[in-house]
mmCIF file of C-alpha atoms and ligand atoms in Angstrom:
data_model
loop_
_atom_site.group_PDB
_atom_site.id
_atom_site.type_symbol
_atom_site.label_atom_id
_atom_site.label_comp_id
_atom_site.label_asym_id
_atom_site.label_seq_id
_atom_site.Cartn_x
_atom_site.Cartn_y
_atom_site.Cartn_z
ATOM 1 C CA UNK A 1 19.473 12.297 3.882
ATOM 2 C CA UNK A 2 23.137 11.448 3.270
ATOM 3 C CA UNK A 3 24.692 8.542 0.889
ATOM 4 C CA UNK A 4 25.206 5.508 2.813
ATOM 5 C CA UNK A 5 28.898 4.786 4.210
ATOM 6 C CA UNK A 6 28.449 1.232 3.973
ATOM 7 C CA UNK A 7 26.100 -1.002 1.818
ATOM 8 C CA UNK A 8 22.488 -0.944 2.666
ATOM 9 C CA UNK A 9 20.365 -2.623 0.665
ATOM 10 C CA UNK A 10 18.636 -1.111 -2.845
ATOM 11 C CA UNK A 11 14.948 -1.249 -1.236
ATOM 12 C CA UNK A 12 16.014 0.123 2.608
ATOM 13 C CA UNK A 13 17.644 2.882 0.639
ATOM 14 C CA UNK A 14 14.910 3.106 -1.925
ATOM 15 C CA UNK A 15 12.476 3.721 0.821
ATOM 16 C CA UNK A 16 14.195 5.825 3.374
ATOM 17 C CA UNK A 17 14.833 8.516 0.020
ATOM 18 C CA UNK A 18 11.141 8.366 -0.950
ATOM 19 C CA UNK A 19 9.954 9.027 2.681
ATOM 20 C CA UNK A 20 12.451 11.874 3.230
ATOM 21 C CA UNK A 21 11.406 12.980 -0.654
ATOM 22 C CA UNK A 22 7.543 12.687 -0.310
ATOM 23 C CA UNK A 23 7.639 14.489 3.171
ATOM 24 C CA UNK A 24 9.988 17.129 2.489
ATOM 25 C CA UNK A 25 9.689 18.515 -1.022
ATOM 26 C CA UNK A 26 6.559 19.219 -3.313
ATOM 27 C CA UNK A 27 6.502 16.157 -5.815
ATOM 28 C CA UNK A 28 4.887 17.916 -8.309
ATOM 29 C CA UNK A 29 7.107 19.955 -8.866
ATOM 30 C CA UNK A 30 9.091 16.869 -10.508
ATOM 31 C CA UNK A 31 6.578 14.881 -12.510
ATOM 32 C CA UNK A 32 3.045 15.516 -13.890
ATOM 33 C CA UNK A 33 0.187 12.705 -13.173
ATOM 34 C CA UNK A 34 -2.776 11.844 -14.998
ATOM 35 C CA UNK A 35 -5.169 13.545 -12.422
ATOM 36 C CA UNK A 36 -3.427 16.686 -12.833
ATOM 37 C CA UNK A 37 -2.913 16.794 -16.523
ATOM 38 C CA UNK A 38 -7.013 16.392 -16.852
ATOM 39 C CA UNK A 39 -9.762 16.772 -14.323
ATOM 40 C CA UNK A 40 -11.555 13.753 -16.584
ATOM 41 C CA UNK A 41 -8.941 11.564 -15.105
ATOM 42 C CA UNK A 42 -10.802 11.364 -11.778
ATOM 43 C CA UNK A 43 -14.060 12.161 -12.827
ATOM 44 C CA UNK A 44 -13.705 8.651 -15.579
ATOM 45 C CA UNK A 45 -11.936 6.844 -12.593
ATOM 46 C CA UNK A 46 -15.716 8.147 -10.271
ATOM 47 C CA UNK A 47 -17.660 6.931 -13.248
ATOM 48 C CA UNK A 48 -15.933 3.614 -12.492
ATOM 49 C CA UNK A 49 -16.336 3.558 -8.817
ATOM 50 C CA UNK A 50 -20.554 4.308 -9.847
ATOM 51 C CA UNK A 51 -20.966 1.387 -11.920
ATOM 52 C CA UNK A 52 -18.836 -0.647 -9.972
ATOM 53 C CA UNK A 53 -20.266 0.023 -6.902
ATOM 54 C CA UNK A 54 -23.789 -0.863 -8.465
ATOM 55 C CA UNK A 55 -22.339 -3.533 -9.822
ATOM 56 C CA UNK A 56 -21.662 -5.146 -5.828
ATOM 57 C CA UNK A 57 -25.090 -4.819 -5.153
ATOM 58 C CA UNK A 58 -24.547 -0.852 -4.342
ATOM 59 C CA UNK A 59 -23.580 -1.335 -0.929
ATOM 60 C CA UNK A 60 -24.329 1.253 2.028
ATOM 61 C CA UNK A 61 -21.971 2.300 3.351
ATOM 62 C CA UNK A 62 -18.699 1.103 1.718
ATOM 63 C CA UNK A 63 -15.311 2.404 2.106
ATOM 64 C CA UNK A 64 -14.339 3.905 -0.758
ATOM 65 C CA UNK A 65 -10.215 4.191 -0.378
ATOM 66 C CA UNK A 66 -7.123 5.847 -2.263
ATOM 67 C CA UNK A 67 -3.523 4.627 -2.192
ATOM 68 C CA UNK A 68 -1.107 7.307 -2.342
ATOM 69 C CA UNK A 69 -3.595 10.016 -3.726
ATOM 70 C CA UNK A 70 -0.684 12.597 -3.916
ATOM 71 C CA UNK A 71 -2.372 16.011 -3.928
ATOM 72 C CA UNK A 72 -5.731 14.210 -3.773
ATOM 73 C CA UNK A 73 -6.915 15.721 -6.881
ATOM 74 C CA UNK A 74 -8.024 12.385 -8.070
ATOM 75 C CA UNK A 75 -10.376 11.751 -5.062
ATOM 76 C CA UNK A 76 -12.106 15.149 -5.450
ATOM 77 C CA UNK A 77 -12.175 14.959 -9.107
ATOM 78 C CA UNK A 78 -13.941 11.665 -8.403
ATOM 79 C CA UNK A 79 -16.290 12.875 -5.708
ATOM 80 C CA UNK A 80 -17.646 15.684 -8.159
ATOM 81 C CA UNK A 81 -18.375 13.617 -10.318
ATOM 82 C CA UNK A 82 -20.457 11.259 -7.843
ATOM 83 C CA UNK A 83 -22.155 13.976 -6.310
ATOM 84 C CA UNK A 84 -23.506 14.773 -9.759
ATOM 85 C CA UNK A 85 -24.371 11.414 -10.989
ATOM 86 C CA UNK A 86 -24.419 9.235 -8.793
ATOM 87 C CA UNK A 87 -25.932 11.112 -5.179
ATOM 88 C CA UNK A 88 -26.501 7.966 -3.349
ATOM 89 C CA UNK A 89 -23.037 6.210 -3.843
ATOM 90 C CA UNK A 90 -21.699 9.807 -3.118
ATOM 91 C CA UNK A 91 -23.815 9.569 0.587
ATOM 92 C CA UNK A 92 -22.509 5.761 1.461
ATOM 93 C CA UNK A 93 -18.545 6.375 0.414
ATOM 94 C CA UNK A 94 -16.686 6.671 3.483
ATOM 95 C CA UNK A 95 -13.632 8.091 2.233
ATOM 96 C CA UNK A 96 -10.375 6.626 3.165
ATOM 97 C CA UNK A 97 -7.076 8.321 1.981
ATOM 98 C CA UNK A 98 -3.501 5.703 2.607
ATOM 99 C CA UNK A 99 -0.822 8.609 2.675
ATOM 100 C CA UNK A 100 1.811 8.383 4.906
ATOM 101 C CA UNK A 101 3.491 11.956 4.071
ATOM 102 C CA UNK A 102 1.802 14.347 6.199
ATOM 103 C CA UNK A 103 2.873 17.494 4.019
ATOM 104 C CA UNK A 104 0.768 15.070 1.197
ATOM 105 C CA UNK A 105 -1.746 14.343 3.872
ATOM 106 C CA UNK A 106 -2.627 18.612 4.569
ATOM 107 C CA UNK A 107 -3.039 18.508 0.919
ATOM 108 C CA UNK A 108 -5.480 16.200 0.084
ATOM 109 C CA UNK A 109 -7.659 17.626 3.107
ATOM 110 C CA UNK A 110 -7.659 20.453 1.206
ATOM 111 C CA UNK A 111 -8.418 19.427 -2.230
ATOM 112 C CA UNK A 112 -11.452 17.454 -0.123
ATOM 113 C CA UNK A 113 -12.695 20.735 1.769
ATOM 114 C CA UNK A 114 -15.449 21.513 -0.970
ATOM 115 C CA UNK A 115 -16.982 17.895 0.086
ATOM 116 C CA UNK A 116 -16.895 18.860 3.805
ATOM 117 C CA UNK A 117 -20.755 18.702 4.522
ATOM 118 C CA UNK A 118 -21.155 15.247 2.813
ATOM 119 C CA UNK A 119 -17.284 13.490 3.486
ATOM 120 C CA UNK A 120 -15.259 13.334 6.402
ATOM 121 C CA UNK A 121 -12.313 11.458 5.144
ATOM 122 C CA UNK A 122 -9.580 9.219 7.210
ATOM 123 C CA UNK A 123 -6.338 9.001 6.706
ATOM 124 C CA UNK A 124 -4.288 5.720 7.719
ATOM 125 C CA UNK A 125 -0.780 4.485 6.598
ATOM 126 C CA UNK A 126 -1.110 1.249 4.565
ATOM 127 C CA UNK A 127 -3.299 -1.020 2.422
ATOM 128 C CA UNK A 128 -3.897 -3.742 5.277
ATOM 129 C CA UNK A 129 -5.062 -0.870 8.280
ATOM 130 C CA UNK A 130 -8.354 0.019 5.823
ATOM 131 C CA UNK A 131 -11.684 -0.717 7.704
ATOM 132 C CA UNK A 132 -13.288 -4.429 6.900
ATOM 133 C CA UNK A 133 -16.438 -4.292 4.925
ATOM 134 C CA UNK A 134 -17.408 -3.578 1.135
ATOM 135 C CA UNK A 135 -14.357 -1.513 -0.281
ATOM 136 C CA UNK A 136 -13.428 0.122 -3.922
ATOM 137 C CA UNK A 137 -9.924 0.863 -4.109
ATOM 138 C CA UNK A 138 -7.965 3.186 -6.806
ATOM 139 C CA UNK A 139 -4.350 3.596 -6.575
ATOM 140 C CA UNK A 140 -2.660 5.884 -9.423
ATOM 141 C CA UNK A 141 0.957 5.597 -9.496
ATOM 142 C CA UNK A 142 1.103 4.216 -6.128
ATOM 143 C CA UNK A 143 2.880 1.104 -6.420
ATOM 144 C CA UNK A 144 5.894 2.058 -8.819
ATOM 145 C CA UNK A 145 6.885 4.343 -5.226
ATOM 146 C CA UNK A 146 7.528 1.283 -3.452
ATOM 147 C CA UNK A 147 10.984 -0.250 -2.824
ATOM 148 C CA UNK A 148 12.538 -2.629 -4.799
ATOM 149 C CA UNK A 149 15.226 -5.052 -4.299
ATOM 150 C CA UNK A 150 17.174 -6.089 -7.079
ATOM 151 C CA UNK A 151 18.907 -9.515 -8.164
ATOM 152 C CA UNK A 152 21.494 -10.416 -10.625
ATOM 153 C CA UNK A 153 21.327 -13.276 -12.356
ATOM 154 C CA UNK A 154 24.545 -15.552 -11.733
ATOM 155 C CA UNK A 155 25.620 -18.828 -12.660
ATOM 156 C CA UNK A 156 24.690 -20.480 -9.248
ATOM 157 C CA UNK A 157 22.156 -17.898 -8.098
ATOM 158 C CA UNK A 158 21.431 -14.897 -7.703
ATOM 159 C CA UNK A 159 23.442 -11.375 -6.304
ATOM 160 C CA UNK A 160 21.661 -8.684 -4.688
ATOM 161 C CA UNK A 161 22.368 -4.877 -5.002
ATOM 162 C CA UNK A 162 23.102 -2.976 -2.377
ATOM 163 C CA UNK A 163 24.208 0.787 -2.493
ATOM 164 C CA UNK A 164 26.927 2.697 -1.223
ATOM 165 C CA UNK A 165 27.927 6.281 -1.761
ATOM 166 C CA UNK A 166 26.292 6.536 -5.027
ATOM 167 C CA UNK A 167 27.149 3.420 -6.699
ATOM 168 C CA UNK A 168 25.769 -0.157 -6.742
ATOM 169 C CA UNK A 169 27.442 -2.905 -5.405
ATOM 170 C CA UNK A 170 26.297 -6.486 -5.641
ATOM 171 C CA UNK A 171 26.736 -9.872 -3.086
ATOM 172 C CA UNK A 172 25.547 -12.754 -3.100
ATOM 173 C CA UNK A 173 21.787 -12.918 -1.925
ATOM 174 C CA UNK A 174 20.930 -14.120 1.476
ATOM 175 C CA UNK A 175 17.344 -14.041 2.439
ATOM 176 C CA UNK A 176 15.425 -14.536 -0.827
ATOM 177 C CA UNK A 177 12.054 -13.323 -0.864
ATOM 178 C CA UNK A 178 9.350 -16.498 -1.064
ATOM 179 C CA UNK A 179 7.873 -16.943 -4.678
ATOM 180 C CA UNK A 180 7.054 -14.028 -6.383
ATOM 181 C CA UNK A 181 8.944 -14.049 -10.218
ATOM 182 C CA UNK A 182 12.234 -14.856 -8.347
ATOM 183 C CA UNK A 183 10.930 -18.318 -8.518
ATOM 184 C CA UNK A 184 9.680 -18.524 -11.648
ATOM 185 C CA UNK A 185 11.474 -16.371 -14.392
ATOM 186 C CA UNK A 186 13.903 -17.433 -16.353
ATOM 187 C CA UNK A 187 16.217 -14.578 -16.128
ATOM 188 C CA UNK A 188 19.370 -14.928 -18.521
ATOM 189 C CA UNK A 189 22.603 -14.713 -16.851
ATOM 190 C CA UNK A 190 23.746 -11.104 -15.624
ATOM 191 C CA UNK A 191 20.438 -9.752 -15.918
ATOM 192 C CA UNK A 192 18.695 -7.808 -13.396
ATOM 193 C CA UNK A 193 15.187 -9.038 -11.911
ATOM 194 C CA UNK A 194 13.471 -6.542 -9.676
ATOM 195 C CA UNK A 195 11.284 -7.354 -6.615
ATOM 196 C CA UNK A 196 9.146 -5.242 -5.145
ATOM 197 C CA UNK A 197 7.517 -7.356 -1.997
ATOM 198 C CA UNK A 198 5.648 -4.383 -0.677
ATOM 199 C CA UNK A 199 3.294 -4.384 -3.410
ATOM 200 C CA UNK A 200 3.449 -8.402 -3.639
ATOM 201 C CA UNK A 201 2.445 -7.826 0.133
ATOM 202 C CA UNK A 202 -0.590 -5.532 -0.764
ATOM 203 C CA UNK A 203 -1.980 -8.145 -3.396
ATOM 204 C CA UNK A 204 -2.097 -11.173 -1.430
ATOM 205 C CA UNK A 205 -3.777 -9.417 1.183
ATOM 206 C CA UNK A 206 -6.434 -7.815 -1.098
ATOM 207 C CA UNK A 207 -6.299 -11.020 -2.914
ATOM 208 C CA UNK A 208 -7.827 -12.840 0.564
ATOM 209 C CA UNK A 209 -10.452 -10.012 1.282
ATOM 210 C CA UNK A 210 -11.555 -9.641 -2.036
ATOM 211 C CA UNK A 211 -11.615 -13.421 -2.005
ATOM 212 C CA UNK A 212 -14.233 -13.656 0.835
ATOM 213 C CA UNK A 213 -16.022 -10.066 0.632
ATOM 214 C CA UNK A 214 -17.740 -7.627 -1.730
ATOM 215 C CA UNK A 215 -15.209 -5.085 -3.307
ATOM 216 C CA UNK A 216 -12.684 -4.078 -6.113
ATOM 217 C CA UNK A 217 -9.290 -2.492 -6.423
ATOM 218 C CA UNK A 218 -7.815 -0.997 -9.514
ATOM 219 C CA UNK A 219 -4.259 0.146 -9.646
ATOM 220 C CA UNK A 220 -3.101 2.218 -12.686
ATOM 221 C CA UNK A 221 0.818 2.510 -12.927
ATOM 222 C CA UNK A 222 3.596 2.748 -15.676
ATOM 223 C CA UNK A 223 4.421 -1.216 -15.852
ATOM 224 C CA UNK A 224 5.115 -4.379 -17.917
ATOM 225 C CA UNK A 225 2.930 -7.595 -17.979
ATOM 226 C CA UNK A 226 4.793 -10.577 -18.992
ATOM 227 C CA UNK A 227 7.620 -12.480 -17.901
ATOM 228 C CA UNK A 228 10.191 -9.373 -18.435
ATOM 229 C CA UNK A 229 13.473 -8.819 -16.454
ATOM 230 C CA UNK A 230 15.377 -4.977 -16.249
ATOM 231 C CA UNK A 231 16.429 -2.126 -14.408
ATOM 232 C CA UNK A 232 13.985 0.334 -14.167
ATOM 233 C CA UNK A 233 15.161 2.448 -11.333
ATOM 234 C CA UNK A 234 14.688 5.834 -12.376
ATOM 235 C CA UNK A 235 14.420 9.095 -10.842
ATOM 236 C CA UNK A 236 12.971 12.851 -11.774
ATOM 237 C CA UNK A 237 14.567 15.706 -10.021
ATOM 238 C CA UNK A 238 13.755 18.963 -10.995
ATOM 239 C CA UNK A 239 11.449 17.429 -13.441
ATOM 240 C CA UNK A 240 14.712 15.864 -15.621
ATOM 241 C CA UNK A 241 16.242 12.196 -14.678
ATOM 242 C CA UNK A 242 18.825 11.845 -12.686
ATOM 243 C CA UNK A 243 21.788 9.057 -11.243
ATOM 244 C CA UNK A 244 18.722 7.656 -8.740
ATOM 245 C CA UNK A 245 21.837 6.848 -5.961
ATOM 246 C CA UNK A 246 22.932 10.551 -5.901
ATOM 247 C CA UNK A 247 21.627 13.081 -3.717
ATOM 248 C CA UNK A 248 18.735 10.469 -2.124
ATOM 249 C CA UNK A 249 15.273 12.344 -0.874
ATOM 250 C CA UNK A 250 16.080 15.221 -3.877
ATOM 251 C CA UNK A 251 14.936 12.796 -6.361
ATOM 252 C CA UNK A 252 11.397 10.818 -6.756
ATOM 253 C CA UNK A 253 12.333 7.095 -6.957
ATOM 254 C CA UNK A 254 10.703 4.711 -9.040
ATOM 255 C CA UNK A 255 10.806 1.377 -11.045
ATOM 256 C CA UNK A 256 7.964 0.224 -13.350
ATOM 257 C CA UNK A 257 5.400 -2.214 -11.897
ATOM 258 C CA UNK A 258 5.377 -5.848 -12.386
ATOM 259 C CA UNK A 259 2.069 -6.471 -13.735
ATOM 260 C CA UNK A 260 2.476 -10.259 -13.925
ATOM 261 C CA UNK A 261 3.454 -10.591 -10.500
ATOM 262 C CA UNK A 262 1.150 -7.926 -8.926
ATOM 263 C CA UNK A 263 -1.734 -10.392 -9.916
ATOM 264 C CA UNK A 264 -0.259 -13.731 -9.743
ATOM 265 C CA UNK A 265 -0.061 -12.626 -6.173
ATOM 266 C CA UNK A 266 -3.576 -11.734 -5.947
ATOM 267 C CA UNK A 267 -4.891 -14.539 -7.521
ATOM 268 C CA UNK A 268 -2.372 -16.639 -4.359
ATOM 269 C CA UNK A 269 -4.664 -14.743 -2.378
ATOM 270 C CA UNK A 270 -7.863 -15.899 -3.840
ATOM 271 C CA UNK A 271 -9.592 -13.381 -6.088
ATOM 272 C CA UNK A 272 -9.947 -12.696 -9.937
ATOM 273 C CA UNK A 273 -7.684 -10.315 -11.603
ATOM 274 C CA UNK A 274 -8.539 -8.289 -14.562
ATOM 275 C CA UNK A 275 -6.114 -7.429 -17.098
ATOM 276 C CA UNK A 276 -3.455 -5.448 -17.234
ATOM 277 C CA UNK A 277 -4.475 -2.893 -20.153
ATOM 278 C CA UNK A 278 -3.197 -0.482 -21.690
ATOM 279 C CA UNK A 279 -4.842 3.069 -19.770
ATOM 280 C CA UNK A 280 -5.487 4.133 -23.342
ATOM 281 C CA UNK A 281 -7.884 1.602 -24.152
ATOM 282 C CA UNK A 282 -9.489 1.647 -20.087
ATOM 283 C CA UNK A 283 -10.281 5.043 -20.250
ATOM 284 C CA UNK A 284 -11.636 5.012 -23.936
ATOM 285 C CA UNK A 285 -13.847 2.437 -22.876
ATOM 286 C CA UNK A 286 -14.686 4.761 -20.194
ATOM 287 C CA UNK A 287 -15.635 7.166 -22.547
ATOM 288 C CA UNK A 288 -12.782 9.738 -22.635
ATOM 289 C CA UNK A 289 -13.155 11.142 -26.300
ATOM 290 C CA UNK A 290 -17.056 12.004 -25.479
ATOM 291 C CA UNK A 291 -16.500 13.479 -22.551
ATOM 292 C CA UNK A 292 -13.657 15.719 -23.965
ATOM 293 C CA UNK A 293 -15.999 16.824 -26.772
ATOM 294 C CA UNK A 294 -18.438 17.505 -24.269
ATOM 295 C CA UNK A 295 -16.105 19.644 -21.847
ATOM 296 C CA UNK A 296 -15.056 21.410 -25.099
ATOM 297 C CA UNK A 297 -18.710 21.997 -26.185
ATOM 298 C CA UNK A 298 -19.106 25.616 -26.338
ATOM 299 C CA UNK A 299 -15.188 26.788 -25.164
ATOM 300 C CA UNK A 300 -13.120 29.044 -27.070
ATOM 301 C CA UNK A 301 -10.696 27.032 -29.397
ATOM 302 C CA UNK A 302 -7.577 27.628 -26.887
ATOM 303 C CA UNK A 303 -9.553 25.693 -24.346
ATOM 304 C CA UNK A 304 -11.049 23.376 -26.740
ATOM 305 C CA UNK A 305 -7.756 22.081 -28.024
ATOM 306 C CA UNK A 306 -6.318 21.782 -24.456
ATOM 307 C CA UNK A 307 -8.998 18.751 -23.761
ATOM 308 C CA UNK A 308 -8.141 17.671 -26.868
ATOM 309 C CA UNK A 309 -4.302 17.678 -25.959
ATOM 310 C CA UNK A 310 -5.315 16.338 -22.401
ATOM 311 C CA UNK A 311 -7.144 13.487 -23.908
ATOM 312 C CA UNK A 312 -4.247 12.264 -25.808
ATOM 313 C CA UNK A 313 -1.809 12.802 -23.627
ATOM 314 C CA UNK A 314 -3.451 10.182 -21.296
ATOM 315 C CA UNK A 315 -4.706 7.433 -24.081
ATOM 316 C CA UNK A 316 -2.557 7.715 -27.323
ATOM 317 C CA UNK A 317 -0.457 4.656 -27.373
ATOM 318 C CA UNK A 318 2.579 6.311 -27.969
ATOM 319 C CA UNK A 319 2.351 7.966 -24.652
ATOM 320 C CA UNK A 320 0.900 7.471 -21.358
ATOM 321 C CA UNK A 321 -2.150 5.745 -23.090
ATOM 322 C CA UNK A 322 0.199 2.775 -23.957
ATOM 323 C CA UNK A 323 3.108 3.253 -21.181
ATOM 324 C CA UNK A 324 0.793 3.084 -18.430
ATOM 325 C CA UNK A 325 -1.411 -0.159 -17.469
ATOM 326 C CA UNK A 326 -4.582 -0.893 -15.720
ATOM 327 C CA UNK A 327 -5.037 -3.772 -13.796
ATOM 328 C CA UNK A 328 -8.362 -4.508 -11.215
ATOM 329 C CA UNK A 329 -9.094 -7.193 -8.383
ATOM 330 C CA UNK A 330 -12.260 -8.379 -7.974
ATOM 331 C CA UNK A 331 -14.230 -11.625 -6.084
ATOM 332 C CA UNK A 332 -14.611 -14.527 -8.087
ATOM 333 C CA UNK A 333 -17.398 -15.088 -10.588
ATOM 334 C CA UNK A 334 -17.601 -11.841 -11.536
ATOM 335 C CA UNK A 335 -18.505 -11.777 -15.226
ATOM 336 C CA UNK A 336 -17.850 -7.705 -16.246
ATOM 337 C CA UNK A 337 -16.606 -5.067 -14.881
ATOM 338 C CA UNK A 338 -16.457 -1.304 -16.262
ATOM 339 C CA UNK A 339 -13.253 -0.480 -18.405
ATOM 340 C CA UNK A 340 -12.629 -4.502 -19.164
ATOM 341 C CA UNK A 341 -15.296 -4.837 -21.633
ATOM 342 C CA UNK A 342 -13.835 -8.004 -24.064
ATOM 343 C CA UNK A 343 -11.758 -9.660 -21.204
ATOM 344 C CA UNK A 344 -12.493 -12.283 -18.875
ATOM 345 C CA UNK A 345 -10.755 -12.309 -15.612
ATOM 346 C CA UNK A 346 -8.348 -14.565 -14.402
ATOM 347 C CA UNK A 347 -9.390 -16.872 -11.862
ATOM 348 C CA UNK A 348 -7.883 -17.205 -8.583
ATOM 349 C CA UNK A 349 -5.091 -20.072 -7.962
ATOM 350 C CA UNK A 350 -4.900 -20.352 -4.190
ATOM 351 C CA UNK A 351 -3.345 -23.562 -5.197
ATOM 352 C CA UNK A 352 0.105 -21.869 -6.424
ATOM 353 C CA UNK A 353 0.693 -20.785 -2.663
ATOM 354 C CA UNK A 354 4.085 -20.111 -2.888
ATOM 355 C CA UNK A 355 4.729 -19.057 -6.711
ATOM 356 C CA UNK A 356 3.444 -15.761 -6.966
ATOM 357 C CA UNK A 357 4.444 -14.946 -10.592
HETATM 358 N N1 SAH B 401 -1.765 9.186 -7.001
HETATM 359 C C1 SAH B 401 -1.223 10.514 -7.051
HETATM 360 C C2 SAH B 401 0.196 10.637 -6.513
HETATM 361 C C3 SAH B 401 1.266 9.697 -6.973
HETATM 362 S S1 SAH B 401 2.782 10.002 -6.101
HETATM 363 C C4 SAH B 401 -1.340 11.064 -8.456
HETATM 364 O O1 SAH B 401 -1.681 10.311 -9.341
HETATM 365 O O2 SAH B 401 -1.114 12.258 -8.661
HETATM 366 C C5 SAH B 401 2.876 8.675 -4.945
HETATM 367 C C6 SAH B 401 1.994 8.828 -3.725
HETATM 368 O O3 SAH B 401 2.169 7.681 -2.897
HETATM 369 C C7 SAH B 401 2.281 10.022 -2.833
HETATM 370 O O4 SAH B 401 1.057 10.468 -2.314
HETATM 371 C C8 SAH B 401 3.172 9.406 -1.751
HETATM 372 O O5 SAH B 401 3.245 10.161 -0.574
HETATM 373 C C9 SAH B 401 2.481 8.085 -1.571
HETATM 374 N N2 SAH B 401 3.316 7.037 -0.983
HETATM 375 C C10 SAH B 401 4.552 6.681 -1.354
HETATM 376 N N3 SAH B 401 4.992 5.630 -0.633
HETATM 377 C C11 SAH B 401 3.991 5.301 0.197
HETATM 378 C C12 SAH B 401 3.809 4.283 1.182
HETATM 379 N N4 SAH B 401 4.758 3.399 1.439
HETATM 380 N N5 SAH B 401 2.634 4.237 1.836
HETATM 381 C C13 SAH B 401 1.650 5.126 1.570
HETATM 382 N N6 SAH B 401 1.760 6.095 0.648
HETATM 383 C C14 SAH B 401 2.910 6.195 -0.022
#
C-alpha cells in the first residue's frame, strides 16, 4: 500500500493498512499476545466458557465464537481444556472463528486440526454474520485493530484528522458520528478524542441479542475506562514502534480501547455489562497462580520458572496484568459471572438511545 496523495480520513487509512498488514505479513512476528506467551491463557479463558456456559442453563448446542483469534491458539488452547473438563460443553460448541485475513484464517484451521473428529469450525467476517441462538464470545485484542477516527477539540467544535503522505492534517468535522463519547466528554480544547464506531457498532448489536437471548461476550484488550481523551495510535513494526502514517500495511495499527464507551454502547443495546478489570485480577480469580504451580509440579527448574515468568507477565499490575482490561456482556439479571466475583453488573439503559458513552 502507498501513502495517500490526498487526505483520506485517519480510520479509511487505519483500516485499509491493517487489512493489507493482517493479510500480507505474519503479525507475530511484531507483537507477542497473551495466548502465545502462556498456553493457560486459553485454557483459563475455556475454564470461563465451562462455567459460563453452565451458568446459561448449559445449552446444546451453542455457538461458541472468536473475534480475531489471530493464530487461533487461544481457541485450541480453550478446546483442550474443554475436552478435558468439561466433555459435554466440548460436544455442543459449534465453533465459530470471525477472521477476515485468510493467511490468519489457514492458520487457525490448523491450530484446530487436533479437534477435527469433535469440531468443524466456520469462519465468517464480522460480529453481526454469527448464527442466532445461545452464543459465548471471546475476543483478545480484537477491538484495539479496528479503525479509529480522531477529533480535535476546537473552540466551536470539533476537527477531524485526516492523513496524507505521512503526516496528519486536520479540518473541520463533517459527518459526526451519533453519540458515542463525542457527545458526552468534556474534552479540553486541542485535545484529541478517538472514536472507534466499528467496535461501538459491535456492542450495540450484541447489546440487543444479549438483551433478548441466552449468551455472553468477553473482550480482553489494552484500554482505559473512564472519561479519558488521547492519542493512542501506535504501531509495532519489526516488533519496535514506529511513525504509524509511514510505510502503511508494514506496521500493526492500533489505539487502546475505550472501555467506557464499548459498554455504554452495550448497555444502549439492552444488556448488562461487567466491568472493565484489570486482566490481572480476571485471571487470578480464574485461578492463574494454581494452575502455574500445578503445570510446574514436577518440571525441571528452567521450565518451572518459565510458568512462573508467564504468569506474571500476564497479571502483575505493572504489566499486561494492569495495562490490559476485561470487560463481559451478559442478559440482564444475571447475578455472577466467573472472573467478576465482587462486582455487580451494570444494568442496561436502552433509555440513553443516542448517548453511548
Ligand atoms: N486474538 C489473537 C490475535 C490478535 S491480532 C491473539 O490474541 O493472539 C488481531 C486479530 O483480529 C487478527 O486475527 C486479525 O486478522 C483480526 N482482525 C483485524 N481486523 C479485523 C476485522 N475488521 N474483522 C475481523 N477480524 C479482524
Amino acid at each position: 500500500m502507498t501513502a495517500p496523495a490526498t487526505p483520506v480520513r485517519l480510520d479509511r487509512f487505519m483500516a485499509r493498512a491493517n487489512a493489507a498488514y493482517y493479510s500480507g505479513r505474519d503479525p507475530f512476528a511484531d507483537f507477542i499476545t497473551a495466548p502465545e506467551i502462556s498456553q493457560m491463557f486459553g485454557e483459563l479463558l475455556g475454564a470461563w466458557v465451562a462455567v459460563t456456559w453452565q451458568g446459561m442453563g448449559a445449552p446444546t448446542p451453542f455457538v461458541l465464537a472468536e473475534a480475531g483469534p489471530g493464530r487461533g491458539t487461544l481457541m485450541a488452547d480453550a478446546l483442550r481444556l474443554l475436552a478435558r473438563v468439561a466433555p459435554a460443553c466440548y460436544a455442543a460448541a459449534r465453533v465459530h472463528m470471525v477472521e477476515t485475513s485468510p493467511r490468519l484464517r489457514d492458520a487457525q484451521a490448523t491450530a484446530l486440526a487436533p479437534h477435527a473428529d469433535a469440531v468443524t469450525p466456520v469462519w465468517c467476517d464480522a460480529v453481526a454474520d454469527l448464527p442466532p441462538g445461545p452464543m459465548i464470545l471471546l475476543a483478545n485484542e480484537f477491538l484495539d485493530a479496528l479503525p479509529i477516527r480522531q477529533f480535535v477539540r476546537t473552540a466551536q467544535g470539533w476537527d477531524e484528522r485526516s492523513v496524507v503522505g505521512e503526516v496528519f492534517v486536520t479540518a473541520p468535522a463533517t459527518d459526526l458520528p451519533a453519540g458515542g463519547p463525542l457527545a458526552t466528554r468534556d474534552v479540553p480544547e486541542g485535545e484529541v478524542l478517538e472514536t472507534c464506531e466499528g467496535a461501538l457498532a459491535i456492542a450495540r448489536q450484541l447489546g440487543r441479542r444479549l438483551a433478548q437471548g441466552q449468551g455472553a461476550a468477553l473482550f480482553i484488550d489494552y484500554g482505559y475506562d473512564g472519561p479519558g481523551w488521547g492519542d493512542t495510535l501506535q504501531a509495532l513494526r519489526d516488533g519496535r514502534p514506529a511513525w504509524p502514517l509511514a510505510r502503511p500495511g508494514m506496521a500493526d495499527l492500533t489505539a487502546h480501547v475505550d472501555f467506557a464507551a464499548l459498554g455504554a454502547a452495550a448497555r444502549v443495546g439492552g444488556c448488562a455489562t461487567w466491568g472493565s478489570v484489570t486482566q490481572g485480577a480476571f485471571l487470578s480469580a480464574l485461578g492463574l497462580f494454581p494452575r502455574a504451580a500445578q503445570l510446574a509440579r514436577n518440571q525441571s527448574p528452567e521450565v518451572a520458572r518459565q510458568v512462573s515468568e508467564a504468569a506474571q507477565r500476564l497479571a502483575a499490575p505493572d504489566r499486561m496484568g494492569g495495562l490490559f482490561r476485561v470487560m463481559a456482556m451478559t442478559p440482564p439479571g444475571m447475578t455472577e459471572l466467573a472472573g467478576f466475583e465482587g462486582f455487580a453488573p451494570i444494568a442496561p439503559s436502552p433509555a440513553d438511545m443516542g448517548k453511548g458513552g
